[in-house]
XYZ file of C-alpha atoms in Angstrom:
364
model
C -0.008 -0.012 -0.198
C 1.356 3.535 -0.961
C 2.270 5.882 1.752
C 1.082 8.752 -0.170
C -2.508 9.786 0.291
C -5.203 11.810 -1.319
C -6.811 14.214 0.878
C -10.445 15.603 0.313
C -11.648 18.374 2.461
C -15.443 18.963 2.392
C -17.010 22.177 4.097
C -20.113 21.482 5.925
C -22.091 24.452 7.522
C -24.360 23.943 10.501
C -26.701 26.257 12.122
C -26.203 26.688 16.007
C -28.731 28.490 18.172
C -27.208 30.095 21.089
C -29.563 30.210 24.124
C -29.451 32.599 26.960
C -31.431 32.653 30.082
C -31.294 36.489 29.864
C -32.600 36.584 26.416
C -36.081 35.823 25.276
C -36.916 33.428 22.550
C -37.396 36.086 20.095
C -33.809 37.498 20.776
C -32.091 34.138 20.122
C -29.203 34.594 17.605
C -28.141 32.057 14.986
C -24.529 31.535 14.599
C -22.892 29.749 11.843
C -20.171 27.022 12.722
C -18.013 25.569 9.805
C -16.685 21.915 10.280
C -14.030 20.500 8.004
C -14.601 16.884 7.189
C -11.233 15.299 6.087
C -11.350 12.106 3.790
C -8.021 10.352 3.305
C -7.425 7.387 1.049
C -4.302 5.693 -0.487
C -3.262 6.223 -4.050
C -3.801 2.541 -4.736
C -3.898 0.795 -8.157
C -7.487 0.728 -9.616
C -9.244 -0.558 -12.822
C -10.171 2.222 -15.317
C -13.491 2.031 -17.443
C -11.132 1.314 -20.350
C -9.889 -1.959 -18.830
C -6.394 -0.637 -18.018
C -4.817 0.063 -14.630
C -5.134 3.559 -13.097
C -4.205 5.242 -9.743
C -6.770 6.271 -7.214
C -6.500 10.180 -6.900
C -8.801 12.972 -6.048
C -10.282 14.527 -9.088
C -8.226 17.799 -8.750
C -4.977 15.685 -8.391
C -5.753 13.755 -11.466
C -6.418 16.821 -13.507
C -3.024 18.353 -12.103
C -1.109 15.319 -13.387
C -2.882 15.632 -16.844
C -4.922 12.556 -16.459
C -8.406 11.417 -17.255
C -10.992 10.370 -14.759
C -11.965 6.886 -15.868
C -14.284 5.646 -13.113
C -14.268 5.994 -9.220
C -12.401 4.428 -6.402
C -12.184 4.963 -2.688
C -15.768 4.357 -2.170
C -16.582 7.181 -4.464
C -14.406 9.867 -2.731
C -11.624 9.396 -5.481
C -11.356 8.852 -9.310
C -9.444 6.209 -11.094
C -6.966 8.372 -13.040
C -5.617 7.142 -16.298
C -2.552 8.754 -17.560
C -0.680 8.347 -20.968
C 2.769 9.593 -21.737
C 4.159 10.409 -25.276
C 7.501 11.233 -26.870
C 9.449 13.871 -24.791
C 7.405 13.421 -21.603
C 8.675 13.077 -18.020
C 6.544 11.061 -15.505
C 6.713 10.263 -11.901
C 3.123 8.788 -11.599
C 2.387 5.313 -10.985
C 0.604 3.193 -13.610
C 1.449 5.490 -16.532
C 1.173 4.203 -20.034
C 3.767 4.948 -22.658
C 1.989 4.760 -25.975
C 2.874 5.376 -29.692
C 1.172 7.466 -32.134
C 1.321 8.118 -35.885
C 2.892 11.536 -35.344
C 5.993 10.115 -33.471
C 9.451 10.751 -34.869
C 12.699 9.064 -34.068
C 14.056 8.751 -31.372
C 10.880 8.745 -29.231
C 12.072 8.885 -25.623
C 10.522 9.612 -22.066
C 11.806 9.677 -18.684
C 10.561 7.830 -15.633
C 11.273 9.408 -12.314
C 10.763 8.028 -9.071
C 7.559 8.768 -7.188
C 9.455 8.745 -3.830
C 12.953 7.678 -2.507
C 11.580 4.416 -1.535
C 11.265 3.354 -5.172
C 13.560 0.567 -6.111
C 12.397 -0.941 -9.485
C 10.572 0.149 -12.564
C 8.338 -2.460 -14.238
C 7.381 -2.194 -18.002
C 4.413 -4.527 -19.037
C 4.180 -4.690 -22.785
C 0.533 -4.772 -23.559
C 1.455 -4.078 -27.193
C 5.003 -4.274 -28.648
C 5.309 -4.462 -32.497
C 8.292 -2.872 -34.083
C 10.455 -4.001 -36.981
C 12.067 -7.498 -36.701
C 15.774 -7.903 -36.489
C 17.911 -8.887 -39.353
C 17.408 -12.494 -39.790
C 19.142 -13.373 -42.927
C 22.414 -12.354 -44.532
C 21.399 -10.149 -47.463
C 25.007 -8.915 -48.605
C 27.505 -11.028 -46.982
C 27.927 -14.512 -45.675
C 29.604 -13.229 -42.721
C 27.141 -10.478 -41.816
C 25.937 -11.003 -38.257
C 22.195 -11.915 -38.049
C 19.474 -11.251 -35.423
C 20.564 -7.664 -34.827
C 18.060 -4.814 -34.208
C 19.142 -2.468 -36.932
C 16.136 -0.903 -38.304
C 14.185 -0.407 -35.015
C 15.039 -0.925 -31.314
C 13.843 -0.271 -27.933
C 16.419 0.500 -25.214
C 16.308 1.448 -21.499
C 18.553 2.680 -18.737
C 18.896 0.676 -15.607
C 20.766 1.487 -12.417
C 24.050 -0.452 -11.876
C 23.955 -2.387 -15.259
C 22.792 -2.560 -18.851
C 19.325 -3.626 -19.977
C 19.481 -5.740 -23.355
C 18.288 -3.667 -26.655
C 15.277 -5.520 -28.170
C 13.076 -5.344 -31.242
C 10.450 -7.361 -33.086
C 7.243 -8.678 -31.520
C 7.258 -8.567 -27.576
C 3.388 -8.274 -26.635
C 2.572 -9.914 -23.490
C 6.275 -9.844 -22.105
C 7.643 -7.648 -19.532
C 10.949 -5.973 -18.314
C 12.127 -4.956 -14.923
C 14.577 -1.872 -14.401
C 16.375 -0.891 -11.315
C 15.241 2.701 -10.615
C 17.901 5.337 -11.096
C 18.045 8.450 -8.900
C 18.365 10.568 -12.155
C 15.230 9.053 -13.706
C 15.266 5.957 -16.172
C 15.006 6.677 -19.945
C 12.862 4.634 -22.373
C 13.780 5.140 -26.130
C 12.322 3.846 -29.268
C 14.330 4.645 -32.443
C 13.917 3.571 -35.980
C 15.650 4.285 -39.329
C 12.827 4.569 -41.878
C 9.246 6.367 -42.063
C 8.001 2.829 -43.128
C 9.305 0.973 -40.163
C 6.707 -0.694 -38.012
C 6.204 0.941 -34.768
C 3.298 0.128 -32.390
C 3.731 0.018 -28.642
C 1.663 0.450 -25.443
C 3.444 -0.302 -22.221
C 2.238 0.118 -18.506
C 4.989 1.597 -16.335
C 4.643 0.750 -12.729
C 6.906 1.500 -9.720
C 8.000 -0.861 -7.127
C 8.701 0.175 -3.641
C 11.927 -1.094 -1.916
C 10.076 -2.479 1.129
C 7.155 -4.463 -0.206
C 7.541 -8.370 0.174
C 6.727 -9.002 -3.474
C 9.604 -6.821 -4.846
C 11.528 -9.216 -7.239
C 15.328 -9.658 -6.490
C 17.675 -7.109 -8.036
C 19.162 -8.017 -11.343
C 16.008 -9.819 -12.438
C 15.149 -8.573 -15.975
C 11.952 -10.787 -15.781
C 10.133 -12.088 -12.703
C 7.736 -14.979 -12.851
C 5.457 -16.278 -9.906
C 3.345 -19.382 -9.350
C 4.138 -22.908 -9.274
C 3.771 -23.227 -12.943
C 4.444 -20.930 -16.010
C 6.400 -20.299 -19.267
C 9.485 -18.312 -19.870
C 9.792 -16.991 -23.422
C 12.894 -15.495 -25.068
C 12.414 -11.825 -26.265
C 10.828 -11.814 -29.873
C 9.676 -15.478 -29.594
C 6.584 -14.376 -31.215
C 8.627 -12.975 -34.101
C 10.186 -16.357 -34.710
C 13.979 -15.428 -34.113
C 16.009 -14.651 -31.033
C 17.771 -11.589 -30.753
C 21.583 -10.926 -30.646
C 23.466 -9.408 -27.606
C 21.239 -10.699 -24.994
C 22.498 -11.240 -21.431
C 19.857 -11.257 -18.686
C 18.321 -13.325 -15.930
C 14.693 -14.554 -15.747
C 13.837 -15.386 -12.074
C 11.077 -17.486 -10.886
C 9.857 -17.016 -7.163
C 10.376 -20.063 -4.956
C 6.647 -20.548 -3.957
C 6.028 -21.262 0.029
C 6.446 -24.931 0.642
C 8.171 -25.686 -2.686
C 11.959 -26.510 -2.986
C 12.546 -28.175 -6.389
C 11.659 -27.161 -9.935
C 11.329 -28.991 -13.529
C 12.002 -27.262 -16.857
C 10.734 -28.767 -20.162
C 10.565 -27.110 -23.704
C 8.159 -27.298 -26.400
C 10.351 -25.111 -28.471
C 14.112 -24.741 -27.930
C 16.387 -23.508 -30.680
C 19.106 -21.232 -29.640
C 21.793 -21.880 -32.310
C 22.094 -23.093 -36.177
C 22.002 -26.617 -34.961
C 18.552 -28.183 -34.982
C 17.148 -31.547 -33.677
C 20.074 -31.983 -31.449
C 20.744 -30.617 -28.030
C 24.185 -29.580 -26.614
C 25.208 -29.284 -23.038
C 28.046 -27.973 -20.841
C 31.241 -26.893 -22.485
C 29.625 -27.579 -25.898
C 27.699 -24.250 -25.526
C 30.030 -21.365 -26.103
C 28.224 -18.541 -28.093
C 24.577 -18.679 -27.489
C 23.179 -20.705 -24.546
C 20.806 -20.543 -21.495
C 21.904 -21.091 -17.923
C 19.829 -23.331 -15.515
C 22.082 -23.885 -12.441
C 22.803 -27.549 -11.591
C 20.068 -29.179 -13.743
C 19.878 -32.748 -14.766
C 17.594 -35.769 -14.413
C 15.055 -36.433 -11.768
C 17.308 -38.149 -9.408
C 20.357 -36.133 -10.483
C 21.668 -39.845 -10.905
C 25.496 -40.274 -11.310
C 26.251 -36.447 -10.965
C 24.874 -35.820 -14.388
C 23.950 -32.114 -14.130
C 24.848 -29.158 -16.007
C 24.663 -25.306 -16.116
C 24.578 -24.686 -19.939
C 22.123 -25.748 -22.586
C 22.037 -24.953 -26.301
C 21.353 -26.252 -29.567
C 18.241 -27.585 -30.933
C 16.655 -29.381 -28.081
C 16.572 -28.996 -24.430
C 18.241 -32.153 -22.922
C 20.843 -33.111 -20.307
C 22.335 -36.425 -21.500
C 22.660 -38.747 -24.518
C 21.082 -39.432 -26.887
C 20.910 -35.850 -26.979
C 18.453 -36.081 -30.026
C 15.603 -36.460 -27.458
C 14.023 -33.744 -25.365
C 14.137 -34.327 -21.643
C 12.716 -32.572 -18.703
C 15.315 -30.992 -16.508
C 15.263 -30.841 -12.657
C 17.069 -28.931 -9.911
C 16.991 -28.015 -6.363
C 19.457 -25.212 -6.612
C 18.190 -21.816 -5.298
C 17.395 -19.396 -6.574
C 15.243 -20.743 -9.417
C 16.596 -18.865 -12.541
C 16.862 -19.169 -16.320
C 20.000 -16.906 -17.529
C 20.181 -15.969 -21.102
C 23.506 -15.519 -23.115
C 23.157 -14.728 -26.753
C 26.251 -12.997 -28.345
C 26.313 -10.884 -31.422
C 28.134 -13.350 -33.886
C 25.353 -15.194 -35.493
C 27.002 -15.992 -38.880
C 26.947 -18.826 -41.486
C 29.180 -19.678 -44.368
C 26.294 -19.147 -46.886
C 23.518 -16.438 -46.791
C 20.803 -18.387 -45.532
C 17.924 -17.479 -43.015
C 18.988 -17.556 -39.365
C 17.698 -20.990 -37.498
C 17.837 -19.835 -34.022
C 13.973 -19.465 -33.161
C 14.599 -18.842 -29.445
C 12.948 -20.782 -26.594
C 9.616 -21.369 -24.684
C 10.586 -22.957 -21.419
C 7.754 -24.112 -18.946
C 8.478 -24.725 -15.311
C 6.772 -26.672 -12.652
C 7.546 -26.444 -8.864
C 7.488 -29.233 -6.456
C 7.080 -29.590 -2.731
C 9.660 -32.564 -2.612
C 13.243 -31.320 -2.122
C 14.328 -35.025 -3.332
C 12.788 -34.343 -6.707
C 10.135 -36.469 -8.379
């Protein structure tokens, strides 16, 4: 719950009759007494009439922020305020939406500043994210790097590190940034007026002292005993170059092991064959100490790549990985040297890795 409160002050006038034993009834005088009624409510998240998230403010506060009153909250004392930021804006209001328009010019940048000093992270939820795809085929040289975000890209600043540059189709995914004291910048850029550019992202701010705050350094954070983690631009059909980040999965209460399986795993030019450990050098995912259900014979690895997710021979069969190593994480390392000896289409689709947590610490 936010520590910032909206305050409404209503003035109510009462008539008070002053009575005196020395005065007759006809000489009674009415006096006016003003009483202030103060209504306080927290600036919580609310649902607007448009179906998006808003923040509960007084009507005057919402207007001062440049927002729109889209429904009521706080038992009718507040309004659900919807705010939208466009190119060149600076925002310090929670649950602001950064949305594209046909009049945008490159680069389109906004700044996100902390609401209070108690903000540690900025979360971006991509309700819509559809810009130009990366270069996925050598068009002039057999040694030209692929999967680069050349014609359009999205970049963001984060405190104490570097967020990967992304492009393509990332609708439904998210990104968590460490909040900077000097504000975080969010930037879309493109090289042509014909470039595809459509985005609508919710920007929320995460306080330092809430129990549900993701660990520092997690670019994506997943909760629940089951779920699926996707590489960026999985929807576009090719993974992106120069990606180094960590997907974190919260260990749910009472659970202490986790299984990973993949319906689609393709993070190099190799198809229909998995690679493990030291075989993975350029592009790979990191799942600490993962192996079979009993971790038999010490068969467990950290690096996984190739065309199938597996942990042992035959590496032409997809297998489920298990681990009891905390914290539960899927690290991503994709370098910038996707090349082939002939100008053919890039075969690195990316990955969709599903997870399931178990209460048993001895693994299923």
